[in-house]
Amino acid sequence: MPSAAAHTESARINLRTSPQAKALIERAAALTGATVSSFISQTMFEASSRIVNQVETITLSQEAFEAFVSTCENPPEPTSALVKLMANAK
C-alpha cells in the first residue's frame, strides 16, 4: 500500500483542534523526528486506510465461506415472488 509520503503531488487540508491536542501532536511528531504536517498526514493516512479496509472487507468463517461458495455454485430455484418481481422490473 502506498504511503502518503510517496506521492509527489500535494493537496491542502485545513484543520482546527484544541491547544491540548496541538501540543500533543507536536510532541509526538518531535519524538518521531517528523514535521507536524508529515506526522498528521501519515498518521491520518494509516488510520483512514484501516477504517476503509475494516468497512469494505467482509470476513467469513471457513464454514460460512464454504456455504456462500456452495450457494453461488448451486443457486436455489427462484421463488414465485422473485419471478414476479423480476417480471415487473423489465
PDB file of C-alpha atoms in Angstrom:
ATOM      1  CA  MET A   1       0.000   0.000   0.000  1.00  0.00           C
ATOM      2  CA  PRO A   2       1.481   3.373  -0.938  1.00  0.00           C
ATOM      3  CA  SER A   3       2.253   5.765   1.845  1.00  0.00           C
ATOM      4  CA  ALA A   4       1.063   9.344   1.893  1.00  0.00           C
ATOM      5  CA  ALA A   5       4.687  10.488   1.639  1.00  0.00           C
ATOM      6  CA  ALA A   6       5.235   8.525  -1.595  1.00  0.00           C
ATOM      7  CA  HIS A   7       3.097  10.929  -3.650  1.00  0.00           C
ATOM      8  CA  THR A   8       4.778  13.855  -5.378  1.00  0.00           C
ATOM      9  CA  GLU A   9       1.604  15.934  -5.653  1.00  0.00           C
ATOM     10  CA  SER A  10       0.069  17.501  -2.587  1.00  0.00           C
ATOM     11  CA  ALA A  11      -3.334  18.737  -1.517  1.00  0.00           C
ATOM     12  CA  ARG A  12      -4.145  21.015   1.381  1.00  0.00           C
ATOM     13  CA  ILE A  13      -6.298  20.110   4.391  1.00  0.00           C
ATOM     14  CA  ASN A  14      -7.068  22.800   6.961  1.00  0.00           C
ATOM     15  CA  LEU A  15      -7.542  21.534  10.492  1.00  0.00           C
ATOM     16  CA  ARG A  16      -8.751  23.125  13.707  1.00  0.00           C
ATOM     17  CA  THR A  17      -8.040  21.466  17.037  1.00  0.00           C
ATOM     18  CA  SER A  18      -7.729  22.252  20.720  1.00  0.00           C
ATOM     19  CA  PRO A  19      -4.490  23.662  22.130  1.00  0.00           C
ATOM     20  CA  GLN A  20      -4.039  20.430  24.117  1.00  0.00           C
ATOM     21  CA  ALA A  21      -4.388  18.256  21.007  1.00  0.00           C
ATOM     22  CA  LYS A  22      -2.000  20.532  19.082  1.00  0.00           C
ATOM     23  CA  ALA A  23       0.616  20.294  21.830  1.00  0.00           C
ATOM     24  CA  LEU A  24       0.330  16.511  21.971  1.00  0.00           C
ATOM     25  CA  ILE A  25       0.570  16.206  18.174  1.00  0.00           C
ATOM     26  CA  GLU A  26       3.639  18.463  18.135  1.00  0.00           C
ATOM     27  CA  ARG A  27       5.233  16.372  20.890  1.00  0.00           C
ATOM     28  CA  ALA A  28       4.523  13.089  19.094  1.00  0.00           C
ATOM     29  CA  ALA A  29       5.836  14.489  15.816  1.00  0.00           C
ATOM     30  CA  ALA A  30       9.037  15.656  17.513  1.00  0.00           C
ATOM     31  CA  LEU A  31       9.503  12.269  19.198  1.00  0.00           C
ATOM     32  CA  THR A  32       9.286  10.528  15.824  1.00  0.00           C
ATOM     33  CA  GLY A  33      11.517  13.056  14.076  1.00  0.00           C
ATOM     34  CA  ALA A  34       8.743  14.158  11.724  1.00  0.00           C
ATOM     35  CA  THR A  35       7.316  17.546  10.929  1.00  0.00           C
ATOM     36  CA  VAL A  36       3.850  18.176  12.326  1.00  0.00           C
ATOM     37  CA  SER A  37       2.434  18.218   8.806  1.00  0.00           C
ATOM     38  CA  SER A  38       4.037  14.928   7.757  1.00  0.00           C
ATOM     39  CA  PHE A  39       3.143  13.323  11.106  1.00  0.00           C
ATOM     40  CA  ILE A  40      -0.527  14.275  10.778  1.00  0.00           C
ATOM     41  CA  SER A  41      -0.607  13.278   7.116  1.00  0.00           C
ATOM     42  CA  GLN A  42       0.980   9.850   7.660  1.00  0.00           C
ATOM     43  CA  THR A  43      -0.986   9.086  10.829  1.00  0.00           C
ATOM     44  CA  MET A  44      -4.324  10.040   9.278  1.00  0.00           C
ATOM     45  CA  PHE A  45      -3.484   8.152   6.065  1.00  0.00           C
ATOM     46  CA  GLU A  46      -2.774   4.984   8.062  1.00  0.00           C
ATOM     47  CA  ALA A  47      -5.902   5.385  10.225  1.00  0.00           C
ATOM     48  CA  SER A  48      -8.065   6.110   7.186  1.00  0.00           C
ATOM     49  CA  SER A  49      -6.695   3.058   5.366  1.00  0.00           C
ATOM     50  CA  ARG A  50      -7.501   0.860   8.376  1.00  0.00           C
ATOM     51  CA  ILE A  51     -11.048   2.214   8.639  1.00  0.00           C
ATOM     52  CA  VAL A  52     -11.778   1.819   4.923  1.00  0.00           C
ATOM     53  CA  ASN A  53     -10.354  -1.710   4.972  1.00  0.00           C
ATOM     54  CA  GLN A  54     -12.447  -2.673   8.020  1.00  0.00           C
ATOM     55  CA  VAL A  55     -15.654  -1.331   6.483  1.00  0.00           C
ATOM     56  CA  GLU A  56     -15.095  -2.639   2.945  1.00  0.00           C
ATOM     57  CA  THR A  57     -13.807  -6.115   3.858  1.00  0.00           C
ATOM     58  CA  ILE A  58     -16.137  -8.982   4.663  1.00  0.00           C
ATOM     59  CA  THR A  59     -14.671 -11.615   6.960  1.00  0.00           C
ATOM     60  CA  LEU A  60     -16.260 -15.060   6.959  1.00  0.00           C
ATOM     61  CA  SER A  61     -15.558 -18.201   8.899  1.00  0.00           C
ATOM     62  CA  GLN A  62     -14.452 -21.163   6.794  1.00  0.00           C
ATOM     63  CA  GLU A  63     -17.912 -22.700   7.236  1.00  0.00           C
ATOM     64  CA  ALA A  64     -19.708 -19.522   6.124  1.00  0.00           C
ATOM     65  CA  PHE A  65     -17.358 -19.124   3.150  1.00  0.00           C
ATOM     66  CA  GLU A  66     -17.987 -22.696   2.022  1.00  0.00           C
ATOM     67  CA  ALA A  67     -21.767 -22.185   2.356  1.00  0.00           C
ATOM     68  CA  PHE A  68     -21.513 -18.972   0.310  1.00  0.00           C
ATOM     69  CA  VAL A  69     -19.490 -20.643  -2.446  1.00  0.00           C
ATOM     70  CA  SER A  70     -21.854 -23.620  -2.485  1.00  0.00           C
ATOM     71  CA  THR A  71     -24.877 -21.337  -2.847  1.00  0.00           C
ATOM     72  CA  CYS A  72     -23.185 -19.394  -5.650  1.00  0.00           C
ATOM     73  CA  GLU A  73     -22.271 -22.591  -7.486  1.00  0.00           C
ATOM     74  CA  ASN A  74     -25.673 -24.242  -6.870  1.00  0.00           C
ATOM     75  CA  PRO A  75     -28.250 -21.470  -6.534  1.00  0.00           C
ATOM     76  CA  PRO A  76     -31.726 -22.430  -5.353  1.00  0.00           C
ATOM     77  CA  GLU A  77     -34.664 -22.186  -7.734  1.00  0.00           C
ATOM     78  CA  PRO A  78     -36.199 -18.705  -7.709  1.00  0.00           C
ATOM     79  CA  THR A  79     -39.311 -18.305  -5.612  1.00  0.00           C
ATOM     80  CA  SER A  80     -42.579 -17.230  -7.234  1.00  0.00           C
ATOM     81  CA  ALA A  81     -42.227 -13.847  -5.521  1.00  0.00           C
ATOM     82  CA  LEU A  82     -38.780 -13.359  -7.079  1.00  0.00           C
ATOM     83  CA  VAL A  83     -40.025 -14.406 -10.522  1.00  0.00           C
ATOM     84  CA  LYS A  84     -42.906 -11.913 -10.221  1.00  0.00           C
ATOM     85  CA  LEU A  85     -40.594  -9.151  -9.010  1.00  0.00           C
ATOM     86  CA  MET A  86     -38.171  -9.686 -11.879  1.00  0.00           C
ATOM     87  CA  ALA A  87     -41.021  -9.774 -14.417  1.00  0.00           C
ATOM     88  CA  ASN A  88     -42.215  -6.389 -13.140  1.00  0.00           C
ATOM     89  CA  ALA A  89     -38.684  -4.956 -13.264  1.00  0.00           C
ATOM     90  CA  LYS A  90     -38.426  -5.323 -17.051  1.00  0.00           C
TER      91      LYS A  90
END
